[in-house]
Amino acid sequence: MIMPLGSDDGICLTGGQVDEMTLALIDAAHDSDEMARAVISSSMFDLGRKKPALVLSSCHSYLKKHSKLSLDHRVVILNTVEKIVKETLDFIDLKLATNLINQASSELTQSKEVVPEWQTAASGVLVALGAKYCNEVMAEMLDKFQPGVLPHFFVVQTIGNLAAANVYEMIPHLTAVLGTMLPMLGLCKFDNMRWVFASAISNFSEAILEYCANLDQAPDKTVSTDRFASEIFSAYDILFNVWLQSKEARLRLTIIEAVGHMTHVMSRDKLQEQLPKILQGIFALYKRHPEPYHITQGLCMVLDAVCVEGSLILEPYLDNLLNILFTQIFQPVDYNNSMSIKNHNELLRSFAIIARAFSGKLVGVLLTKLESKDEKTRIGILSIFKHVINAAVSAMEDKKEVVVSGLKGLCNDTNNKIKRMFAQVIIAMADHGYLELEGGHNMIEFIVRQCSLEDEPKGKRSPDPDYVSNQALRLMCTNILQLVTTTIEHMEPVLWPYLIELVVPERYTKASKSVCRSLAHLAHKKREESASDFLIDFDYQPNIPKAPLLIARLM
């Protein structure tokens, strides 16, 4: 029988020819030429997407038959199997899945030593299949996960990764897994095994949280974090109090990440009891690690668990915590370093979380710090304000007047770097209704004033890499005024007719184009909505220039 290889390849092969070609590709998958290997691997994958049963069963038979095959060759085949499974899982039946699971499990633990590439490839196949056949994969893994005996490194890693890949089907297995795992933790003497257990427990905790956060889609609506709180606390006790003392940096960072997730599963009483110890341990790690991102990420998760609405358990430690966070946020961000950017974002997220429970205290501290003469400090504080205004909307609702009043003094600042950051804060305030309060017009006037900045004299450029020119600031604020006018609906009563007051003053001549463009947009919008609302009674608007003066100025 003639059958097409694929609808778009224009080649027709017999069934036997397809079988032969599949075996030829598998046989040549570890060609000595790197480019040839890539082409063969790609061809196997393309064929596997069109005929998954044929290619996957052929790969299984080949691996099973050739027990002496080189490791590199086995890795290529296993990696291709994983890719095909991910693309075609819905078309893989139980029998084929079981064969692949048994083979990958054998590859996973055939060597008692850790052979990362080989065993990672086998684990990848199991996790990919576990997205649909989770119970079958777990049955195979639990057979190699027996009480009282340390399992293979990659058995633990596979179970942990499966918890991340298939939350809903893994949760029913977690009680048994944790029951077997907890006594094993005391047997772990080597950092690599401690690392893989910590990583798996981190994934388990995250899976529990995801399951409970989406109970409406979950098969068992009775599951809650309380079901796992005791086991997770027992694991925390060993990870934090014993393993965190390790000299291995990678292990310490993984433990902190795990603890961040585990604090969400612990009971409130245990969390409150352990909080001072957790914070002290995290703060100490900042001194031991030059790269702080993973520590800040863990701290942020702990704060998220602690700062639930109405909870004040963080209050005794708040001042010390804020000082730790301020020390980092005041450091310039290295935008060429992704970890520096990520750490900065996690720091900002920490402040937004703190604002949920302590918005009044936080705003007071920020405004006090803003009185500093230090440029980095003031820029750091403004970046916090910008993020908190955007990310902690409900918590900041009753602090709007205090914020507007406290920031109003910056309208007369002369430092372009400070002004650039302040302009970004003003956008956030405009978006969330701050500028409708008393003092809002001062912020709008500040933006217009920057739109009227004169070009700096041509000459030697400042050596400061963060230098902000008048031209750059003027362009930015011109865009801000246009953005606020055209995209933020509730800013209309703030801008109209107030902007007309800024047309006549000579000091705003350079901004007249931007101001008039905004006024034209607002006037056109008002005229379309209501003819009467568009009209201005100059007798009742004493601050607005009289019509003859306004017309003369525009002429």
XYZ file of C-alpha atoms in Angstrom:
555
model
C 0.000 0.000 0.000
C 1.247 3.492 -0.848
C 0.941 5.989 2.001
C 2.031 9.634 2.176
C 4.839 10.599 4.507
C 3.261 13.983 5.054
C 0.771 16.227 3.372
C 3.311 18.915 2.639
C 6.431 17.012 1.679
C 5.317 15.801 -1.748
C 6.855 12.332 -1.174
C 4.931 9.026 -1.099
C 6.482 5.988 0.585
C 5.260 2.463 1.255
C 4.710 1.405 4.868
C 7.843 -0.739 4.746
C 9.901 2.141 3.404
C 8.734 4.380 6.233
C 9.773 1.703 8.754
C 13.172 1.395 7.122
C 13.663 5.146 7.012
C 12.708 5.458 10.701
C 15.236 2.812 11.729
C 17.879 4.403 9.513
C 17.331 7.768 11.189
C 17.483 6.245 14.673
C 20.606 4.287 13.739
C 22.338 7.428 12.413
C 21.127 9.753 15.175
C 24.597 9.964 16.710
C 26.514 10.775 13.555
C 30.056 12.014 14.085
C 29.258 15.243 12.216
C 27.441 17.770 14.416
C 25.497 19.317 11.528
C 24.397 15.877 10.327
C 23.232 15.007 13.859
C 21.089 18.146 13.972
C 19.502 17.376 10.585
C 18.806 13.737 11.535
C 17.318 14.733 14.903
C 15.081 17.302 13.192
C 13.964 14.709 10.617
C 13.136 12.177 13.350
C 11.095 14.818 15.155
C 9.202 15.830 12.000
C 8.449 12.192 11.182
C 7.462 11.568 14.811
C 4.916 14.375 14.754
C 3.238 12.785 11.721
C 3.588 9.156 12.795
C 4.115 9.192 16.579
C 3.202 5.534 17.193
C 5.641 4.295 14.557
C 8.601 6.463 15.590
C 8.112 6.139 19.363
C 7.644 2.360 19.258
C 10.723 2.113 17.005
C 12.780 4.198 19.456
C 11.591 2.030 22.343
C 12.488 -1.198 20.525
C 15.868 0.178 19.468
C 16.842 1.223 23.001
C 15.643 -2.059 24.464
C 17.461 -4.153 21.852
C 20.770 -2.235 21.891
C 21.756 -2.368 25.548
C 25.406 -1.613 24.697
C 24.562 1.534 22.733
C 26.779 4.516 23.553
C 25.369 6.969 26.111
C 25.512 9.877 23.694
C 23.415 7.936 21.183
C 20.878 7.002 23.882
C 20.640 10.642 24.952
C 19.888 11.806 21.389
C 17.104 9.226 21.044
C 15.614 9.983 24.470
C 15.637 13.741 23.819
C 13.858 13.193 20.503
C 11.293 10.922 22.194
C 10.591 13.652 24.770
C 10.037 16.272 22.068
C 7.699 13.991 20.116
C 5.730 13.033 23.249
C 5.177 16.691 24.153
C 3.802 17.375 20.664
C 1.675 14.221 20.230
C 0.694 13.086 23.738
C -3.031 12.924 22.918
C -2.311 10.331 20.217
C -0.223 7.999 22.406
C -2.197 5.020 23.734
C -1.743 3.387 27.134
C 0.196 0.373 25.840
C 2.810 2.481 24.049
C 2.975 4.897 26.986
C 3.586 2.005 29.398
C 6.409 0.645 27.227
C 8.041 4.078 27.054
C 7.636 4.605 30.820
C 9.259 1.254 31.609
C 12.142 1.917 29.225
C 12.754 5.484 30.470
C 12.603 4.265 34.079
C 15.217 1.641 33.278
C 17.440 4.264 31.635
C 16.946 6.534 34.656
C 18.361 4.162 37.264
C 20.480 1.748 35.226
C 23.580 3.449 36.620
C 23.744 4.020 40.365
C 26.079 6.927 39.683
C 24.714 10.275 38.523
C 25.186 10.634 34.758
C 23.410 13.983 34.223
C 22.842 14.071 30.437
C 21.584 10.495 30.205
C 19.375 10.567 33.275
C 18.046 14.070 32.590
C 16.936 12.848 29.144
C 15.201 9.788 30.647
C 13.561 11.958 33.327
C 12.331 14.352 30.643
C 10.536 11.483 28.864
C 8.845 10.394 32.115
C 7.697 13.922 32.993
C 6.389 14.479 29.445
C 4.383 11.234 29.597
C 3.252 12.085 33.129
C 1.289 15.045 31.797
C -1.300 12.443 30.695
C -0.231 9.174 32.321
C 0.700 10.494 35.758
C -0.499 7.458 37.733
C 1.463 5.080 35.523
C 4.663 7.130 35.865
C 4.194 7.473 39.644
C 3.619 3.715 40.025
C 6.996 3.157 38.358
C 8.716 5.855 40.438
C 7.230 4.749 43.783
C 8.555 1.261 43.087
C 12.017 2.871 43.264
C 11.128 5.123 46.184
C 11.013 2.747 49.127
C 11.017 3.640 52.875
C 14.344 3.671 54.669
C 16.533 3.639 51.544
C 17.836 6.756 49.812
C 16.441 6.707 46.263
C 18.320 7.556 43.102
C 18.911 11.306 42.649
C 16.891 11.373 39.433
C 13.948 9.472 40.883
C 13.492 12.320 43.373
C 13.981 14.927 40.664
C 11.466 13.239 38.360
C 8.809 13.125 41.090
C 9.472 16.790 41.893
C 9.284 17.862 38.245
C 6.115 15.851 37.755
C 4.492 17.813 40.591
C 5.187 20.981 38.626
C 4.041 19.501 35.290
C 0.761 17.861 36.402
C -0.540 19.464 39.579
C -4.041 17.997 39.625
C -2.972 14.362 39.245
C 0.072 14.625 41.514
C -1.655 16.051 44.592
C -3.368 12.705 45.442
C 0.100 11.085 45.530
C 1.706 13.709 47.788
C 0.566 12.330 51.146
C 2.231 8.978 50.389
C 5.304 10.622 48.846
C 5.844 12.952 51.812
C 5.220 10.116 54.270
C 8.033 8.144 52.654
C 10.279 11.142 52.026
C 10.374 12.812 55.445
C 12.278 9.988 57.247
C 14.749 9.958 54.328
C 15.772 13.568 54.948
C 17.690 12.560 58.046
C 19.675 10.051 55.963
C 20.900 12.702 53.508
C 24.534 13.528 54.203
C 25.616 14.836 50.812
C 24.724 18.238 49.399
C 23.651 16.965 45.971
C 20.949 14.734 47.508
C 19.909 17.499 49.888
C 19.591 19.833 46.924
C 17.327 17.500 44.955
C 15.088 16.856 47.976
C 14.835 20.602 48.704
C 13.997 21.284 45.056
C 11.305 18.570 45.033
C 9.734 19.815 48.284
C 9.697 23.332 46.816
C 7.775 21.974 43.800
C 5.391 20.041 46.083
C 4.596 23.186 48.077
C 4.056 25.200 44.924
C 1.786 22.474 43.516
C -0.309 22.460 46.719
C -0.743 26.230 46.486
C -1.674 26.098 42.796
C -4.196 23.305 43.440
C -5.848 25.207 46.305
C -5.895 28.459 44.313
C -7.819 26.737 41.501
C -10.206 24.497 43.420
C -12.998 25.296 40.973
C -11.085 23.272 38.344
C -9.721 20.642 40.750
C -11.104 17.082 40.893
C -11.159 17.098 44.732
C -12.725 20.246 46.183
C -11.917 19.223 49.782
C -8.136 19.663 49.423
C -6.655 22.524 51.466
C -3.202 23.552 52.656
C -4.154 22.270 56.129
C -4.002 18.709 54.791
C -0.261 19.065 54.182
C 0.699 21.648 56.835
C 2.185 19.169 59.316
C 4.354 17.306 56.767
C 5.565 20.524 55.140
C 6.511 21.975 58.544
C 8.478 18.820 59.388
C 10.377 19.188 56.111
C 10.944 22.901 56.781
C 12.393 22.079 60.203
C 15.168 19.956 58.685
C 15.810 22.127 55.622
C 16.014 25.420 57.479
C 17.535 24.418 60.812
C 20.016 21.777 59.600
C 20.689 21.947 55.866
C 20.836 25.746 55.566
C 24.176 25.657 57.420
C 25.784 24.023 54.362
C 28.761 25.687 52.701
C 27.247 24.912 49.278
C 25.772 28.159 47.913
C 23.456 26.463 45.419
C 21.879 24.353 48.166
C 21.309 27.364 50.441
C 19.560 29.317 47.680
C 17.321 26.366 46.791
C 16.379 25.962 50.464
C 15.399 29.630 50.719
C 13.256 29.316 47.602
C 11.627 26.186 49.084
C 11.015 27.927 52.411
C 9.322 30.775 50.551
C 6.756 28.333 49.154
C 6.511 26.306 52.382
C 5.527 29.307 54.495
C 2.279 29.473 52.507
C 1.443 25.882 53.461
C 2.419 26.072 57.164
C -0.216 26.791 59.772
C -0.463 30.457 60.857
C 0.658 29.585 64.383
C 3.798 27.834 63.158
C 4.555 30.642 60.743
C 4.265 33.270 63.456
C 6.467 31.190 65.733
C 9.168 30.674 63.084
C 9.066 34.121 61.434
C 11.897 35.791 63.427
C 14.166 32.808 62.748
C 13.266 32.772 59.036
C 13.925 36.496 58.611
C 17.193 36.318 60.533
C 18.353 33.393 58.367
C 17.477 35.194 55.130
C 19.127 38.453 56.223
C 22.316 36.534 57.090
C 22.429 35.018 53.598
C 22.631 38.466 52.005
C 26.109 38.792 53.558
C 27.243 35.429 52.180
C 26.015 35.737 48.590
C 27.221 38.395 46.152
C 24.177 37.724 43.916
C 21.051 38.468 45.997
C 18.223 37.682 43.542
C 17.273 34.196 44.795
C 17.403 35.384 48.415
C 15.144 38.352 47.656
C 12.787 36.051 45.757
C 12.514 33.755 48.811
C 12.059 36.728 51.149
C 9.322 38.101 48.900
C 7.416 34.797 49.094
C 7.721 34.770 52.891
C 6.361 38.329 53.061
C 3.498 37.308 50.783
C 2.588 34.547 53.247
C 2.852 36.896 56.241
C 1.212 40.107 54.988
C -2.308 38.846 54.539
C -5.041 41.364 55.152
C -5.269 42.395 58.796
C -2.219 40.388 59.933
C 0.319 42.322 62.010
C 2.765 39.509 62.816
C 5.491 41.242 60.778
C 5.257 44.496 62.769
C 8.017 43.792 65.356
C 10.511 43.134 62.543
C 9.359 45.792 60.079
C 11.992 48.479 60.737
C 14.885 46.037 60.362
C 13.294 44.542 57.241
C 12.843 47.936 55.594
C 16.472 48.862 56.277
C 17.623 45.633 54.596
C 15.444 46.331 51.564
C 16.469 50.004 51.373
C 20.154 49.073 51.322
C 19.585 47.211 48.054
C 16.960 49.379 46.376
C 19.242 52.409 46.617
C 21.884 50.650 44.528
C 21.728 51.470 40.782
C 20.279 48.711 38.589
C 22.688 47.178 36.088
C 20.454 46.895 33.015
C 23.075 44.740 31.288
C 22.671 42.121 34.031
C 19.373 40.207 34.029
C 19.853 39.078 37.641
C 20.254 42.688 38.776
C 16.997 43.610 37.015
C 15.181 40.598 38.511
C 16.438 41.413 42.003
C 15.274 45.014 41.658
C 11.821 43.846 40.566
C 11.572 41.452 43.524
C 12.584 44.255 45.895
C 9.813 46.467 44.501
C 7.343 43.588 44.824
C 8.377 43.210 48.466
C 7.472 46.839 49.172
C 4.083 46.390 47.472
C 3.401 43.334 49.644
C 4.391 45.225 52.807
C 2.004 48.017 51.772
C -0.907 45.560 51.958
C -0.587 45.396 55.745
C 1.413 48.520 56.646
C 0.615 51.190 54.042
C 0.508 54.023 56.599
C 3.833 53.115 58.175
C 5.460 52.555 54.777
C 4.298 55.888 53.305
C 5.561 57.712 56.388
C 8.980 56.078 56.164
C 9.233 56.730 52.408
C 8.364 60.422 52.750
C 10.917 60.803 55.542
C 13.616 59.144 53.408
C 12.695 61.438 50.525
C 13.994 64.405 52.531
C 17.523 63.053 52.058
C 19.932 65.042 49.875
C 21.381 61.833 48.427
C 20.404 61.385 44.769
C 20.374 57.559 44.795
C 18.215 57.497 47.909
C 15.640 59.850 46.446
C 15.493 58.003 43.106
C 15.110 54.707 44.981
C 12.247 56.089 47.094
C 10.464 57.427 44.009
C 10.791 54.054 42.267
C 9.134 52.462 45.322
C 6.310 55.010 45.256
C 5.746 54.363 41.542
C 5.508 50.595 42.079
C 3.402 50.720 45.234
C 0.908 53.143 43.644
C 0.501 50.742 40.705
C 0.652 47.407 42.555
C -1.013 48.040 45.940
C -4.031 49.993 44.718
C -6.576 49.097 47.415
C -4.060 49.380 50.274
C -3.034 52.881 49.126
C -6.579 54.154 48.542
C -6.802 56.068 51.843
C -3.204 57.325 51.576
C -3.660 59.303 48.358
C -3.899 62.753 49.990
C -0.814 62.102 52.118
C 1.154 60.948 49.072
C 0.162 63.922 46.882
C 0.894 66.366 49.689
C 4.221 64.706 50.497
C 5.447 64.605 46.899
C 4.318 68.120 45.993
C 7.654 69.589 47.120
C 9.447 67.728 44.307
C 7.751 69.975 41.742
C 10.530 72.528 42.286
C 13.448 70.084 42.120
C 16.254 71.002 39.723
C 17.937 67.589 39.338
C 16.991 66.073 35.981
C 17.432 62.498 37.222
C 15.036 63.154 40.093
C 12.623 64.919 37.741
C 12.648 62.012 35.302
C 11.732 59.551 38.065
C 9.151 61.927 39.521
C 7.503 62.255 36.095
C 7.085 58.462 36.031
C 5.478 58.597 39.492
C 3.081 61.275 38.210
C 1.898 58.928 35.418
C 1.127 56.269 38.058
C -0.705 58.833 40.210
C -2.698 60.075 37.211
C -3.744 56.535 36.363
C -5.022 55.833 39.889
C -6.885 59.054 40.652
C -4.326 60.863 42.819
C -4.215 63.994 40.663
C -7.914 64.681 41.151
C -7.055 65.687 44.730
C -5.691 69.017 45.953
C -2.143 69.368 44.663
C -2.857 67.494 41.428
C -2.622 70.698 39.372
C 0.880 71.242 40.762
C 1.900 67.899 39.273
C 0.415 68.799 35.870
C 2.211 72.161 35.946
C 5.447 70.313 36.727
C 5.020 68.212 33.569
C 4.291 71.316 31.467
C 7.336 73.066 32.924
C 9.536 70.181 31.730
C 7.913 70.441 28.290
C 9.256 74.002 28.123
C 12.881 73.229 29.010
C 15.466 74.937 26.816
C 18.083 72.928 24.962
C 21.404 72.770 26.748
C 24.303 74.566 25.100
C 26.290 72.382 22.745
C 29.600 71.287 24.122
C 31.229 68.535 26.091
C 28.772 65.838 27.181
C 28.617 64.880 30.859
C 30.730 61.794 31.703
C 27.898 60.500 33.919
C 26.471 57.383 32.140
C 23.038 58.096 33.701
C 23.032 61.738 32.639
C 19.570 63.074 31.696
C 19.603 65.953 29.229
C 16.979 68.703 29.035
C 16.076 67.454 25.572
C 15.451 63.888 26.806
C 13.399 65.081 29.772
C 11.387 67.477 27.602
C 10.551 64.734 25.090
C 9.552 62.347 27.872
C 7.216 64.864 29.523
C 5.705 65.865 26.174
C 4.776 62.212 25.675
C 3.455 61.974 29.242
C 1.145 64.955 28.766
C -0.201 63.461 25.545
C -0.620 60.030 27.168
C -2.448 61.412 30.208
C -4.730 63.479 27.980
C -5.703 60.772 25.520
C -5.734 57.523 27.537
C -6.809 58.298 31.116
C -10.511 59.089 31.098
C -10.810 60.441 34.648
C -8.038 62.991 34.046
C -10.333 65.115 31.871
C -11.718 67.294 34.719
C -8.164 67.739 36.049
C -6.853 68.989 32.693
C -9.886 70.956 31.469
C -9.997 73.889 31.658
C -6.875 74.072 33.886
C -4.438 73.673 30.972
C -5.737 76.941 29.485
C -4.122 78.724 32.475
C -0.730 77.515 31.225
C -1.068 78.933 27.699
C -0.367 82.618 28.470
C 2.658 82.558 30.872
C 5.782 83.319 28.863
C 7.882 80.766 30.758
C 5.796 77.999 29.147
C 6.213 79.233 25.566
C 8.214 76.179 24.485
C 5.474 73.924 25.880
C 2.649 75.712 24.039
C 2.533 73.174 21.218
C 2.095 70.254 23.666
C -0.413 72.149 25.825
C -2.502 73.266 22.835
C -2.513 69.764 21.379
C -3.921 68.415 24.650
C -6.487 71.237 24.838
C -7.565 70.608 21.256
C -8.095 66.926 22.004
C -10.134 67.691 25.137
C -12.177 70.417 23.416
C -12.996 68.179 20.464
C -14.064 65.396 22.818
C -16.247 67.733 24.900
C -17.841 69.306 21.838
C -18.831 65.860 20.581
C -20.273 64.857 23.942
C -22.055 68.070 24.956
C -22.215 71.513 23.385
C -22.850 73.236 26.720
C -20.038 71.454 28.569
C -17.607 72.684 25.939
C -18.297 76.375 26.670
C -16.263 78.315 29.262
C -17.740 81.209 31.250
C -14.686 83.375 31.855
C -16.507 85.361 34.561
C -16.722 82.248 36.736
C -13.178 81.021 35.983
C -11.001 83.788 37.471
C -7.711 81.919 36.922
C -8.262 81.421 33.209
C -6.932 84.257 31.020
C -9.634 86.388 29.416
C -10.443 85.600 25.811
C -8.692 88.666 24.239
C -5.469 87.923 26.134
C -5.670 84.238 25.226
C -6.265 84.986 21.535
C -3.423 87.515 21.481
C -1.077 84.997 23.056
C -2.005 82.315 20.572
C -1.546 84.735 17.671
